[in-house]
PDB file of N, CA and C in Angstrom:
ATOM      1  N   TRP O   1       0.829  -1.161   0.042  1.00  0.00           N
ATOM      2  CA  TRP O   1      -0.010  -0.005   0.004  1.00  0.00           C
ATOM      3  C   TRP O   1       0.877   1.172   0.021  1.00  0.00           C
ATOM      4  N   ARG O   2       0.420   2.251  -0.756  1.00  0.00           N
ATOM      5  CA  ARG O   2       1.128   3.514  -0.759  1.00  0.00           C
ATOM      6  C   ARG O   2       0.069   4.513  -0.273  1.00  0.00           C
ATOM      7  N   PHE O   3       0.259   4.991   1.016  1.00  0.00           N
ATOM      8  CA  PHE O   3      -0.769   5.869   1.586  1.00  0.00           C
ATOM      9  C   PHE O   3      -0.627   7.317   1.149  1.00  0.00           C
ATOM     10  N   PHE O   4       0.603   7.797   1.042  1.00  0.00           N
ATOM     11  CA  PHE O   4       0.747   9.230   0.867  1.00  0.00           C
ATOM     12  C   PHE O   4       0.889   9.517  -0.646  1.00  0.00           C
ATOM     13  N   ALA O   5      -0.283   9.458  -1.334  1.00  0.00           N
ATOM     14  CA  ALA O   5      -0.322   9.735  -2.718  1.00  0.00           C
ATOM     15  C   ALA O   5      -1.784  10.222  -3.033  1.00  0.00           C
ATOM     16  N   PRO O   6      -1.938  10.958  -4.191  1.00  0.00           N
ATOM     17  CA  PRO O   6      -3.323  11.330  -4.556  1.00  0.00           C
ATOM     18  C   PRO O   6      -4.245  10.213  -4.682  1.00  0.00           C
ATOM     19  N   ASN O   7      -3.793   9.092  -5.290  1.00  0.00           N
ATOM     20  CA  ASN O   7      -4.525   7.902  -5.356  1.00  0.00           C
ATOM     21  C   ASN O   7      -3.655   6.759  -4.808  1.00  0.00           C
ATOM     22  N   PRO O   8      -3.860   6.428  -3.531  1.00  0.00           N
ATOM     23  CA  PRO O   8      -2.961   5.432  -2.912  1.00  0.00           C
ATOM     24  C   PRO O   8      -3.099   4.103  -3.590  1.00  0.00           C
ATOM     25  N   GLY O   9      -1.935   3.430  -3.725  1.00  0.00           N
ATOM     26  CA  GLY O   9      -1.993   2.085  -4.308  1.00  0.00           C
ATOM     27  C   GLY O   9      -2.496   1.049  -3.311  1.00  0.00           C
ATOM     28  N   VAL O  10      -3.476   0.252  -3.769  1.00  0.00           N
ATOM     29  CA  VAL O  10      -4.004  -0.749  -2.879  1.00  0.00           C
ATOM     30  C   VAL O  10      -3.914  -2.117  -3.465  1.00  0.00           C
ATOM     31  N   GLN O  11      -3.097  -2.270  -4.542  1.00  0.00           N
ATOM     32  CA  GLN O  11      -2.882  -3.539  -5.128  1.00  0.00           C
ATOM     33  C   GLN O  11      -1.405  -3.850  -5.295  1.00  0.00           C
ATOM     34  N   ASN O  12      -1.085  -5.030  -5.308  1.00  0.00           N
ATOM     35  CA  ASN O  12       0.300  -5.484  -5.537  1.00  0.00           C
ATOM     36  C   ASN O  12       0.386  -5.881  -7.008  1.00  0.00           C
ATOM     37  N   VAL O  13       1.519  -5.625  -7.638  1.00  0.00           N
ATOM     38  CA  VAL O  13       1.750  -6.086  -8.995  1.00  0.00           C
ATOM     39  C   VAL O  13       3.009  -6.863  -8.955  1.00  0.00           C
ATOM     40  N   HIS O  14       3.113  -7.828  -9.851  1.00  0.00           N
ATOM     41  CA  HIS O  14       4.285  -8.711  -9.911  1.00  0.00           C
ATOM     42  C   HIS O  14       4.796  -8.704 -11.317  1.00  0.00           C
ATOM     43  N   LEU O  15       6.121  -8.636 -11.480  1.00  0.00           N
ATOM     44  CA  LEU O  15       6.646  -8.727 -12.793  1.00  0.00           C
ATOM     45  C   LEU O  15       7.155 -10.213 -13.006  1.00  0.00           C
ATOM     46  N   LEU O  16       6.536 -10.865 -13.973  1.00  0.00           N
ATOM     47  CA  LEU O  16       6.858 -12.253 -14.275  1.00  0.00           C
ATOM     48  C   LEU O  16       7.638 -12.378 -15.589  1.00  0.00           C
ATOM     49  N   VAL O  17       8.666 -13.178 -15.647  1.00  0.00           N
ATOM     50  CA  VAL O  17       9.401 -13.340 -16.874  1.00  0.00           C
ATOM     51  C   VAL O  17       9.671 -14.848 -17.122  1.00  0.00           C
ATOM     52  N   ARG O  18       9.917 -15.191 -18.315  1.00  0.00           N
ATOM     53  CA  ARG O  18      10.440 -16.477 -18.634  1.00  0.00           C
ATOM     54  C   ARG O  18      11.322 -16.320 -19.827  1.00  0.00           C
ATOM     55  N   ASP O  19      12.323 -17.169 -19.880  1.00  0.00           N
ATOM     56  CA  ASP O  19      13.391 -17.159 -20.937  1.00  0.00           C
ATOM     57  C   ASP O  19      13.106 -18.111 -22.062  1.00  0.00           C
ATOM     58  N   THR O  20      13.587 -17.783 -23.196  1.00  0.00           N
ATOM     59  CA  THR O  20      13.650 -18.744 -24.280  1.00  0.00           C
ATOM     60  C   THR O  20      15.127 -18.754 -24.818  1.00  0.00           C
ATOM     61  N   LYS O  21      15.684 -19.861 -24.925  1.00  0.00           N
ATOM     62  CA  LYS O  21      17.038 -20.010 -25.331  1.00  0.00           C
ATOM     63  C   LYS O  21      16.968 -20.494 -26.863  1.00  0.00           C
ATOM     64  N   ALA O  22      18.049 -20.065 -27.575  1.00  0.00           N
ATOM     65  CA  ALA O  22      18.063 -20.385 -29.022  1.00  0.00           C
ATOM     66  C   ALA O  22      18.073 -21.936 -29.167  1.00  0.00           C
ATOM     67  N   GLY O  23      17.215 -22.453 -29.921  1.00  0.00           N
ATOM     68  CA  GLY O  23      17.121 -23.858 -30.185  1.00  0.00           C
ATOM     69  C   GLY O  23      16.148 -24.572 -29.325  1.00  0.00           C
ATOM     70  N   ASP O  24      15.704 -23.957 -28.189  1.00  0.00           N
ATOM     71  CA  ASP O  24      14.817 -24.587 -27.300  1.00  0.00           C
ATOM     72  C   ASP O  24      13.312 -24.381 -27.777  1.00  0.00           C
ATOM     73  N   ALA O  25      12.596 -25.470 -27.806  1.00  0.00           N
ATOM     74  CA  ALA O  25      11.205 -25.317 -28.197  1.00  0.00           C
ATOM     75  C   ALA O  25      10.324 -24.697 -27.095  1.00  0.00           C
ATOM     76  N   GLN O  26      10.639 -25.018 -25.860  1.00  0.00           N
ATOM     77  CA  GLN O  26       9.881 -24.556 -24.762  1.00  0.00           C
ATOM     78  C   GLN O  26      10.542 -23.446 -23.918  1.00  0.00           C
ATOM     79  N   PRO O  27       9.751 -22.450 -23.595  1.00  0.00           N
ATOM     80  CA  PRO O  27      10.319 -21.377 -22.715  1.00  0.00           C
ATOM     81  C   PRO O  27      10.448 -21.961 -21.238  1.00  0.00           C
ATOM     82  N   SER O  28      11.229 -21.241 -20.444  1.00  0.00           N
ATOM     83  CA  SER O  28      11.420 -21.651 -19.072  1.00  0.00           C
ATOM     84  C   SER O  28      10.152 -21.436 -18.323  1.00  0.00           C
ATOM     85  N   PRO O  29       9.991 -21.918 -17.085  1.00  0.00           N
ATOM     86  CA  PRO O  29       8.823 -21.536 -16.280  1.00  0.00           C
ATOM     87  C   PRO O  29       8.814 -20.111 -15.908  1.00  0.00           C
ATOM     88  N   TRP O  30       7.666 -19.599 -15.633  1.00  0.00           N
ATOM     89  CA  TRP O  30       7.531 -18.240 -15.183  1.00  0.00           C
ATOM     90  C   TRP O  30       8.264 -17.989 -13.828  1.00  0.00           C
ATOM     91  N   ARG O  31       8.922 -16.864 -13.724  1.00  0.00           N
ATOM     92  CA  ARG O  31       9.587 -16.435 -12.476  1.00  0.00           C
ATOM     93  C   ARG O  31       9.211 -15.084 -12.111  1.00  0.00           C
ATOM     94  N   ASP O  32       8.986 -14.859 -10.847  1.00  0.00           N
ATOM     95  CA  ASP O  32       8.669 -13.527 -10.292  1.00  0.00           C
ATOM     96  C   ASP O  32       9.996 -12.814 -10.054  1.00  0.00           C
ATOM     97  N   VAL O  33      10.127 -11.734 -10.823  1.00  0.00           N
ATOM     98  CA  VAL O  33      11.399 -10.863 -10.626  1.00  0.00           C
ATOM     99  C   VAL O  33      11.062  -9.496 -10.075  1.00  0.00           C
ATOM    100  N   THR O  34       9.926  -9.391  -9.441  1.00  0.00           N
ATOM    101  CA  THR O  34       9.524  -8.095  -8.798  1.00  0.00           C
ATOM    102  C   THR O  34      10.530  -7.724  -7.802  1.00  0.00           C
ATOM    103  N   PRO O  35      11.080  -6.549  -7.787  1.00  0.00           N
ATOM    104  CA  PRO O  35      12.147  -6.135  -6.821  1.00  0.00           C
ATOM    105  C   PRO O  35      11.457  -6.044  -5.415  1.00  0.00           C
ATOM    106  N   GLU O  36      12.225  -6.462  -4.410  1.00  0.00           N
ATOM    107  CA  GLU O  36      11.687  -6.435  -3.056  1.00  0.00           C
ATOM    108  C   GLU O  36      12.137  -5.109  -2.414  1.00  0.00           C
ATOM    109  N   VAL O  37      11.229  -4.621  -1.647  1.00  0.00           N
ATOM    110  CA  VAL O  37      11.477  -3.343  -0.917  1.00  0.00           C
ATOM    111  C   VAL O  37      11.648  -3.777   0.600  1.00  0.00           C
ATOM    112  N   PRO O  38      12.816  -3.377   1.180  1.00  0.00           N
ATOM    113  CA  PRO O  38      12.950  -3.688   2.551  1.00  0.00           C
ATOM    114  C   PRO O  38      11.925  -3.033   3.475  1.00  0.00           C
ATOM    115  N   HIS O  39      11.499  -3.727   4.517  1.00  0.00           N
ATOM    116  CA  HIS O  39      10.461  -3.190   5.400  1.00  0.00           C
ATOM    117  C   HIS O  39      11.102  -3.243   6.811  1.00  0.00           C
ATOM    118  N   GLY O  40      10.863  -2.203   7.506  1.00  0.00           N
ATOM    119  CA  GLY O  40      11.354  -2.118   8.914  1.00  0.00           C
ATOM    120  C   GLY O  40      10.938  -0.784   9.453  1.00  0.00           C
ATOM    121  N   TRP O  41      11.319  -0.543  10.699  1.00  0.00           N
ATOM    122  CA  TRP O  41      10.970   0.728  11.388  1.00  0.00           C
ATOM    123  C   TRP O  41      11.622   1.918  10.722  1.00  0.00           C
ATOM    124  N   THR O  42      12.872   1.730  10.314  1.00  0.00           N
ATOM    125  CA  THR O  42      13.560   2.919   9.771  1.00  0.00           C
ATOM    126  C   THR O  42      13.006   3.301   8.435  1.00  0.00           C
ATOM    127  N   GLN O  43      12.359   2.369   7.720  1.00  0.00           N
ATOM    128  CA  GLN O  43      11.769   2.648   6.348  1.00  0.00           C
ATOM    129  C   GLN O  43      10.537   3.542   6.516  1.00  0.00           C
ATOM    130  N   VAL O  44       9.972   3.621   7.710  1.00  0.00           N
ATOM    131  CA  VAL O  44       8.772   4.449   7.872  1.00  0.00           C
ATOM    132  C   VAL O  44       9.208   5.879   7.717  1.00  0.00           C
ATOM    133  N   ILE O  45      10.418   6.233   8.099  1.00  0.00           N
ATOM    134  CA  ILE O  45      10.881   7.606   8.097  1.00  0.00           C
ATOM    135  C   ILE O  45      11.650   7.850   6.780  1.00  0.00           C
ATOM    136  N   TRP O  46      12.535   6.948   6.432  1.00  0.00           N
ATOM    137  CA  TRP O  46      13.416   7.174   5.244  1.00  0.00           C
ATOM    138  C   TRP O  46      13.617   5.825   4.470  1.00  0.00           C
ATOM    139  N   ASN O  47      13.157   5.794   3.257  1.00  0.00           N
ATOM    140  CA  ASN O  47      13.213   4.637   2.457  1.00  0.00           C
ATOM    141  C   ASN O  47      13.588   4.816   1.050  1.00  0.00           C
ATOM    142  N   PRO O  48      14.867   5.240   0.746  1.00  0.00           N
ATOM    143  CA  PRO O  48      15.241   5.500  -0.576  1.00  0.00           C
ATOM    144  C   PRO O  48      15.267   4.259  -1.517  1.00  0.00           C
ATOM    145  N   ALA O  49      15.315   3.055  -0.893  1.00  0.00           N
ATOM    146  CA  ALA O  49      15.303   1.837  -1.683  1.00  0.00           C
ATOM    147  C   ALA O  49      13.936   1.558  -2.335  1.00  0.00           C
ATOM    148  N   SER O  50      12.942   2.345  -1.942  1.00  0.00           N
ATOM    149  CA  SER O  50      11.660   2.039  -2.493  1.00  0.00           C
ATOM    150  C   SER O  50      11.403   2.794  -3.823  1.00  0.00           C
ATOM    151  N   ARG O  51      12.331   3.659  -4.188  1.00  0.00           N
ATOM    152  CA  ARG O  51      12.081   4.558  -5.340  1.00  0.00           C
ATOM    153  C   ARG O  51      12.124   3.701  -6.688  1.00  0.00           C
ATOM    154  N   GLY O  52      13.060   2.790  -6.794  1.00  0.00           N
ATOM    155  CA  GLY O  52      13.171   1.954  -8.026  1.00  0.00           C
ATOM    156  C   GLY O  52      11.844   1.078  -8.237  1.00  0.00           C
ATOM    157  N   PRO O  53      11.514   0.382  -7.183  1.00  0.00           N
ATOM    158  CA  PRO O  53      10.306  -0.517  -7.260  1.00  0.00           C
ATOM    159  C   PRO O  53       9.057   0.367  -7.424  1.00  0.00           C
ATOM    160  N   LYS O  54       8.985   1.552  -6.865  1.00  0.00           N
ATOM    161  CA  LYS O  54       7.847   2.450  -7.087  1.00  0.00           C
ATOM    162  C   LYS O  54       7.750   2.841  -8.547  1.00  0.00           C
ATOM    163  N   ALA O  55       8.911   3.271  -9.169  1.00  0.00           N
ATOM    164  CA  ALA O  55       8.884   3.562 -10.574  1.00  0.00           C
ATOM    165  C   ALA O  55       8.407   2.407 -11.433  1.00  0.00           C
ATOM    166  N   LEU O  56       8.829   1.222 -11.106  1.00  0.00           N
ATOM    167  CA  LEU O  56       8.402   0.053 -11.876  1.00  0.00           C
ATOM    168  C   LEU O  56       6.932  -0.169 -11.647  1.00  0.00           C
ATOM    169  N   PHE O  57       6.471  -0.049 -10.411  1.00  0.00           N
ATOM    170  CA  PHE O  57       4.972  -0.157 -10.090  1.00  0.00           C
ATOM    171  C   PHE O  57       4.196   0.849 -10.905  1.00  0.00           C
ATOM    172  N   ASP O  58       4.637   2.055 -10.932  1.00  0.00           N
ATOM    173  CA  ASP O  58       3.941   3.093 -11.724  1.00  0.00           C
ATOM    174  C   ASP O  58       3.907   2.806 -13.187  1.00  0.00           C
ATOM    175  N   ALA O  59       4.966   2.276 -13.712  1.00  0.00           N
ATOM    176  CA  ALA O  59       5.080   1.953 -15.106  1.00  0.00           C
ATOM    177  C   ALA O  59       4.122   0.785 -15.407  1.00  0.00           C
ATOM    178  N   MET O  60       4.057  -0.187 -14.566  1.00  0.00           N
ATOM    179  CA  MET O  60       3.134  -1.333 -14.798  1.00  0.00           C
ATOM    180  C   MET O  60       1.689  -0.895 -14.699  1.00  0.00           C
ATOM    181  N   GLN O  61       1.398   0.040 -13.772  1.00  0.00           N
ATOM    182  CA  GLN O  61       0.017   0.623 -13.709  1.00  0.00           C
ATOM    183  C   GLN O  61      -0.298   1.320 -14.945  1.00  0.00           C
ATOM    184  N   GLN O  62       0.608   2.109 -15.485  1.00  0.00           N
ATOM    185  CA  GLN O  62       0.347   2.883 -16.719  1.00  0.00           C
ATOM    186  C   GLN O  62       0.089   1.930 -17.861  1.00  0.00           C
ATOM    187  N   LEU O  63       0.823   0.817 -17.938  1.00  0.00           N
ATOM    188  CA  LEU O  63       0.589  -0.163 -18.982  1.00  0.00           C
ATOM    189  C   LEU O  63      -0.803  -0.841 -18.862  1.00  0.00           C
ATOM    190  N   SER O  64      -1.291  -0.983 -17.636  1.00  0.00           N
ATOM    191  CA  SER O  64      -2.584  -1.490 -17.400  1.00  0.00           C
ATOM    192  C   SER O  64      -3.666  -0.500 -17.922  1.00  0.00           C
ATOM    193  N   VAL O  65      -3.412   0.790 -17.707  1.00  0.00           N
ATOM    194  CA  VAL O  65      -4.330   1.797 -18.166  1.00  0.00           C
ATOM    195  C   VAL O  65      -4.276   1.808 -19.711  1.00  0.00           C
ATOM    196  N   MET O  66      -3.148   1.761 -20.306  1.00  0.00           N
ATOM    197  CA  MET O  66      -3.108   1.653 -21.814  1.00  0.00           C
ATOM    198  C   MET O  66      -3.863   0.480 -22.292  1.00  0.00           C
ATOM    199  N   SER O  67      -3.715  -0.648 -21.719  1.00  0.00           N
ATOM    200  CA  SER O  67      -4.397  -1.810 -22.116  1.00  0.00           C
ATOM    201  C   SER O  67      -5.949  -1.660 -21.988  1.00  0.00           C
ATOM    202  N   ALA O  68      -6.316  -1.096 -20.924  1.00  0.00           N
ATOM    203  CA  ALA O  68      -7.789  -0.870 -20.655  1.00  0.00           C
ATOM    204  C   ALA O  68      -8.343   0.095 -21.714  1.00  0.00           C
ATOM    205  N   ASN O  69      -7.562   1.009 -22.142  1.00  0.00           N
ATOM    206  CA  ASN O  69      -7.995   1.946 -23.163  1.00  0.00           C
ATOM    207  C   ASN O  69      -7.799   1.479 -24.555  1.00  0.00           C
ATOM    208  N   GLN O  70      -7.450   0.220 -24.692  1.00  0.00           N
ATOM    209  CA  GLN O  70      -7.216  -0.421 -26.019  1.00  0.00           C
ATOM    210  C   GLN O  70      -6.207   0.307 -26.895  1.00  0.00           C
ATOM    211  N   ALA O  71      -5.065   0.660 -26.306  1.00  0.00           N
ATOM    212  CA  ALA O  71      -4.041   1.287 -27.048  1.00  0.00           C
ATOM    213  C   ALA O  71      -3.435   0.234 -28.032  1.00  0.00           C
ATOM    214  N   GLY O  72      -3.003   0.736 -29.155  1.00  0.00           N
ATOM    215  CA  GLY O  72      -2.374  -0.141 -30.185  1.00  0.00           C
ATOM    216  C   GLY O  72      -1.070  -0.771 -29.660  1.00  0.00           C
ATOM    217  N   PHE O  73      -0.790  -1.975 -30.146  1.00  0.00           N
ATOM    218  CA  PHE O  73       0.382  -2.703 -29.741  1.00  0.00           C
ATOM    219  C   PHE O  73       1.685  -1.897 -30.017  1.00  0.00           C
ATOM    220  N   THR O  74       1.799  -1.384 -31.221  1.00  0.00           N
ATOM    221  CA  THR O  74       3.012  -0.660 -31.550  1.00  0.00           C
ATOM    222  C   THR O  74       3.134   0.557 -30.703  1.00  0.00           C
ATOM    223  N   TRP O  75       2.077   1.267 -30.437  1.00  0.00           N
ATOM    224  CA  TRP O  75       2.122   2.456 -29.601  1.00  0.00           C
ATOM    225  C   TRP O  75       2.568   2.105 -28.196  1.00  0.00           C
ATOM    226  N   VAL O  76       2.062   1.053 -27.640  1.00  0.00           N
ATOM    227  CA  VAL O  76       2.412   0.607 -26.321  1.00  0.00           C
ATOM    228  C   VAL O  76       3.893   0.220 -26.228  1.00  0.00           C
ATOM    229  N   THR O  77       4.352  -0.565 -27.170  1.00  0.00           N
ATOM    230  CA  THR O  77       5.738  -1.058 -27.161  1.00  0.00           C
ATOM    231  C   THR O  77       6.756   0.080 -27.387  1.00  0.00           C
ATOM    232  N   GLN O  78       6.362   1.251 -27.863  1.00  0.00           N
ATOM    233  CA  GLN O  78       7.236   2.360 -27.980  1.00  0.00           C
ATOM    234  C   GLN O  78       7.086   3.335 -26.827  1.00  0.00           C
ATOM    235  N   SER O  79       6.240   3.036 -25.854  1.00  0.00           N
ATOM    236  CA  SER O  79       5.995   3.949 -24.779  1.00  0.00           C
ATOM    237  C   SER O  79       7.114   3.844 -23.721  1.00  0.00           C
ATOM    238  N   VAL O  80       7.289   4.904 -22.945  1.00  0.00           N
ATOM    239  CA  VAL O  80       8.273   4.909 -21.813  1.00  0.00           C
ATOM    240  C   VAL O  80       7.959   3.856 -20.828  1.00  0.00           C
ATOM    241  N   PRO O  81       6.684   3.703 -20.330  1.00  0.00           N
ATOM    242  CA  PRO O  81       6.458   2.676 -19.310  1.00  0.00           C
ATOM    243  C   PRO O  81       6.810   1.262 -19.850  1.00  0.00           C
ATOM    244  N   TYR O  82       6.558   0.962 -21.092  1.00  0.00           N
ATOM    245  CA  TYR O  82       6.860  -0.339 -21.642  1.00  0.00           C
ATOM    246  C   TYR O  82       8.365  -0.528 -21.679  1.00  0.00           C
ATOM    247  N   GLN O  83       9.103   0.522 -22.094  1.00  0.00           N
ATOM    248  CA  GLN O  83      10.558   0.380 -22.142  1.00  0.00           C
ATOM    249  C   GLN O  83      11.184   0.204 -20.763  1.00  0.00           C
ATOM    250  N   LEU O  84      10.568   0.862 -19.699  1.00  0.00           N
ATOM    251  CA  LEU O  84      11.124   0.663 -18.375  1.00  0.00           C
ATOM    252  C   LEU O  84      10.823  -0.768 -17.873  1.00  0.00           C
ATOM    253  N   VAL O  85       9.646  -1.258 -18.089  1.00  0.00           N
ATOM    254  CA  VAL O  85       9.338  -2.648 -17.619  1.00  0.00           C
ATOM    255  C   VAL O  85      10.206  -3.649 -18.418  1.00  0.00           C
ATOM    256  N   PHE O  86      10.334  -3.392 -19.764  1.00  0.00           N
ATOM    257  CA  PHE O  86      11.141  -4.287 -20.568  1.00  0.00           C
ATOM    258  C   PHE O  86      12.538  -4.349 -20.075  1.00  0.00           C
ATOM    259  N   SER O  87      13.142  -3.192 -19.812  1.00  0.00           N
ATOM    260  CA  SER O  87      14.577  -3.102 -19.338  1.00  0.00           C
ATOM    261  C   SER O  87      14.700  -3.782 -18.026  1.00  0.00           C
ATOM    262  N   ALA O  88      13.726  -3.580 -17.090  1.00  0.00           N
ATOM    263  CA  ALA O  88      13.813  -4.205 -15.760  1.00  0.00           C
ATOM    264  C   ALA O  88      13.700  -5.746 -15.844  1.00  0.00           C
ATOM    265  N   SER O  89      12.860  -6.264 -16.752  1.00  0.00           N
ATOM    266  CA  SER O  89      12.725  -7.678 -16.878  1.00  0.00           C
ATOM    267  C   SER O  89      13.918  -8.275 -17.501  1.00  0.00           C
ATOM    268  N   ARG O  90      14.516  -7.610 -18.478  1.00  0.00           N
ATOM    269  CA  ARG O  90      15.799  -8.104 -19.055  1.00  0.00           C
ATOM    270  C   ARG O  90      16.893  -8.113 -18.064  1.00  0.00           C
ATOM    271  N   ALA O  91      17.033  -7.032 -17.297  1.00  0.00           N
ATOM    272  CA  ALA O  91      18.090  -6.985 -16.291  1.00  0.00           C
ATOM    273  C   ALA O  91      17.970  -8.034 -15.204  1.00  0.00           C
ATOM    274  N   SER O  92      16.725  -8.323 -14.782  1.00  0.00           N
ATOM    275  CA  SER O  92      16.470  -9.348 -13.778  1.00  0.00           C
ATOM    276  C   SER O  92      16.805 -10.727 -14.357  1.00  0.00           C
ATOM    277  N   ALA O  93      16.370 -10.931 -15.529  1.00  0.00           N
ATOM    278  CA  ALA O  93      16.659 -12.279 -16.192  1.00  0.00           C
ATOM    279  C   ALA O  93      18.097 -12.467 -16.405  1.00  0.00           C
ATOM    280  N   ALA O  94      18.805 -11.442 -16.792  1.00  0.00           N
ATOM    281  CA  ALA O  94      20.292 -11.525 -16.973  1.00  0.00           C
ATOM    282  C   ALA O  94      21.065 -11.766 -15.662  1.00  0.00           C
ATOM    283  N   ALA O  95      20.521 -11.254 -14.538  1.00  0.00           N
ATOM    284  CA  ALA O  95      21.203 -11.444 -13.282  1.00  0.00           C
ATOM    285  C   ALA O  95      21.030 -12.835 -12.757  1.00  0.00           C
ATOM    286  N   ASP O  96      20.095 -13.638 -13.244  1.00  0.00           N
ATOM    287  CA  ASP O  96      19.905 -14.935 -12.750  1.00  0.00           C
ATOM    288  C   ASP O  96      20.806 -15.924 -13.405  1.00  0.00           C
TER     289      ASP O  96
END
């Protein structure tokens, strides 16, 4: 939950990825690569580690809005939110 916002977030989103290797017929199983935000008493006052996951959360929410508004596939794939989510998923997959 994100309380201090004009529209507080009340849903969790997860970024799921799966890999395909050259020559493989089947992709790998789905993996959750959603970044974790540390929780504790100090994070109530100061939590700079939440900024990256928050940006990713906002981008995924924007993609959801685009999908609900039936935006064209080409337009969506060239949007900033898509590029951010795409980059985050590739970076997470490469780190594994």
